[in-house]
Amino acid sequence: GVEFAQLFAIFGSKVVLIEPSECLLKDEEPEVSNLLVKRFKADYSVDVILDSSVVSVSKNGLKKKLLVRRDGKTSEIAVDEVMIASGKQAVTDIGLENAGVRYTDSTISTDRYQRTTSKQIYAVGDCAGPYNYTHTAAYQGQIAAHNIVNPKKPVAAQYHAVPRTIFTNPQVASTGLTEKQLRQRRTPYTCVTIPISIVAKSATSGFKDGFVKVMAHRTTGTLMGATVVSPEASEIIAEL
């Protein structure tokens, strides 16, 4: 949703972004949302309405009227078009039960080796979860292919370092656990956040909004999670 919001704003549209969560990207570090909201408003005049929900959408002449609820109060917003970016869901009701494959409305049940409940059938990608990323699907495909060819030496999928990328400007990339998740797990950690403005290239490129946040286990020094917000964050995250 944030990618399309910024894209349409760059093209010249007046954009109103309504998000039900208290922050723009609830699964990322709060600093990420704060920075994006600031830039969206300052650079693209995007109205970001957080912790809100759309109650109804109705026609109002050539426009559409939205009833938006926030803090128990309802307000009206008139717009030309409405775009819903609520994620995607795999289609699994395709008769898999005839092959003995267990599934739900959105996922096909698989084990760590990408096998379904019918051991001769494998599933990868969005339908298998746990992440709806292209690179995760490719990784699972490699796991499944290996296990099909080498059934006596199976390899299990590992998801502790799956990168996540959001292609806004600046880009947002992260991997591992967030600081909130580390606190919930009561994992002892050390956190360091460095603004990209201290990097020389930031000064020469004229881009100073961004940061690198790294968290490591306090005892072992093992990297537990990292977030990068910068123009080339999707490339930088591979180093972490």
mmCIF file of N, CA, C and O in Angstrom, residues 5 9-10 13-17 37-48:
data_model
loop_
_atom_site.group_PDB
_atom_site.id
_atom_site.type_symbol
_atom_site.label_atom_id
_atom_site.label_comp_id
_atom_site.label_asym_id
_atom_site.label_seq_id
_atom_site.Cartn_x
_atom_site.Cartn_y
_atom_site.Cartn_z
ATOM 1 N N ALA A 5 0.939 4.252 -2.775
ATOM 2 C CA ALA A 5 0.604 5.596 -2.305
ATOM 3 C C ALA A 5 1.665 6.590 -2.752
ATOM 4 O O ALA A 5 1.345 7.678 -3.271
ATOM 5 N N ALA A 9 1.409 9.548 -5.764
ATOM 6 C CA ALA A 9 1.729 10.907 -5.337
ATOM 7 C C ALA A 9 2.812 11.502 -6.217
ATOM 8 O O ALA A 9 2.758 12.693 -6.576
ATOM 9 N N ILE A 10 3.808 10.706 -6.595
ATOM 10 C CA ILE A 10 4.863 11.170 -7.489
ATOM 11 C C ILE A 10 4.294 11.538 -8.851
ATOM 12 O O ILE A 10 4.728 12.506 -9.491
ATOM 13 N N SER A 13 -0.986 12.740 -8.165
ATOM 14 C CA SER A 13 -2.291 12.559 -7.542
ATOM 15 C C SER A 13 -2.250 13.008 -6.079
ATOM 16 O O SER A 13 -1.224 12.896 -5.410
ATOM 17 N N LYS A 14 -3.367 13.522 -5.605
ATOM 18 C CA LYS A 14 -3.509 13.810 -4.186
ATOM 19 C C LYS A 14 -3.919 12.512 -3.509
ATOM 20 O O LYS A 14 -4.964 11.936 -3.813
ATOM 21 N N VAL A 15 -3.102 12.038 -2.582
ATOM 22 C CA VAL A 15 -3.302 10.716 -1.996
ATOM 23 C C VAL A 15 -3.658 10.829 -0.516
ATOM 24 O O VAL A 15 -3.034 11.595 0.223
ATOM 25 N N VAL A 16 -4.665 10.055 -0.115
ATOM 26 C CA VAL A 16 -5.023 9.900 1.286
ATOM 27 C C VAL A 16 -4.785 8.439 1.645
ATOM 28 O O VAL A 16 -5.382 7.541 1.047
ATOM 29 N N LEU A 17 -3.901 8.196 2.582
ATOM 30 C CA LEU A 17 -3.535 6.837 2.970
ATOM 31 C C LEU A 17 -4.147 6.529 4.330
ATOM 32 O O LEU A 17 -3.815 7.158 5.333
ATOM 33 N N VAL A 37 6.227 8.446 7.260
ATOM 34 C CA VAL A 37 5.107 9.390 7.425
ATOM 35 C C VAL A 37 5.610 10.821 7.263
ATOM 36 O O VAL A 37 4.969 11.647 6.592
ATOM 37 N N LYS A 38 6.747 11.116 7.849
ATOM 38 C CA LYS A 38 7.332 12.456 7.750
ATOM 39 C C LYS A 38 7.637 12.822 6.303
ATOM 40 O O LYS A 38 7.297 13.908 5.836
ATOM 41 N N ARG A 39 8.261 11.896 5.573
ATOM 42 C CA ARG A 39 8.607 12.177 4.174
ATOM 43 C C ARG A 39 7.376 12.214 3.287
ATOM 44 O O ARG A 39 7.302 13.034 2.361
ATOM 45 N N PHE A 40 6.422 11.331 3.512
ATOM 46 C CA PHE A 40 5.198 11.334 2.710
ATOM 47 C C PHE A 40 4.490 12.679 2.809
ATOM 48 O O PHE A 40 4.006 13.218 1.810
ATOM 49 N N LYS A 41 4.422 13.198 4.013
ATOM 50 C CA LYS A 41 3.729 14.474 4.213
ATOM 51 C C LYS A 41 4.528 15.649 3.657
ATOM 52 O O LYS A 41 3.975 16.525 2.990
ATOM 53 N N ALA A 42 5.827 15.660 3.934
ATOM 54 C CA ALA A 42 6.655 16.805 3.553
ATOM 55 C C ALA A 42 6.950 16.848 2.054
ATOM 56 O O ALA A 42 6.902 17.922 1.433
ATOM 57 N N ASP A 43 7.247 15.695 1.455
ATOM 58 C CA ASP A 43 7.697 15.665 0.063
ATOM 59 C C ASP A 43 6.577 15.438 -0.944
ATOM 60 O O ASP A 43 6.698 15.859 -2.101
ATOM 61 N N TYR A 44 5.496 14.762 -0.521
ATOM 62 C CA TYR A 44 4.462 14.380 -1.481
ATOM 63 C C TYR A 44 3.060 14.821 -1.072
ATOM 64 O O TYR A 44 2.094 14.510 -1.777
ATOM 65 N N SER A 45 2.947 15.523 0.051
ATOM 66 C CA SER A 45 1.647 16.011 0.538
ATOM 67 C C SER A 45 0.618 14.895 0.690
ATOM 68 O O SER A 45 -0.584 15.095 0.446
ATOM 69 N N VAL A 46 1.083 13.715 1.081
ATOM 70 C CA VAL A 46 0.186 12.585 1.321
ATOM 71 C C VAL A 46 -0.424 12.730 2.709
ATOM 72 O O VAL A 46 0.284 12.943 3.693
ATOM 73 N N ASP A 47 -1.740 12.637 2.780
ATOM 74 C CA ASP A 47 -2.429 12.653 4.075
ATOM 75 C C ASP A 47 -2.428 11.232 4.635
ATOM 76 O O ASP A 47 -3.080 10.340 4.089
ATOM 77 N N VAL A 48 -1.708 11.025 5.715
ATOM 78 C CA VAL A 48 -1.614 9.711 6.340
ATOM 79 C C VAL A 48 -2.509 9.695 7.567
ATOM 80 O O VAL A 48 -2.308 10.456 8.513
#
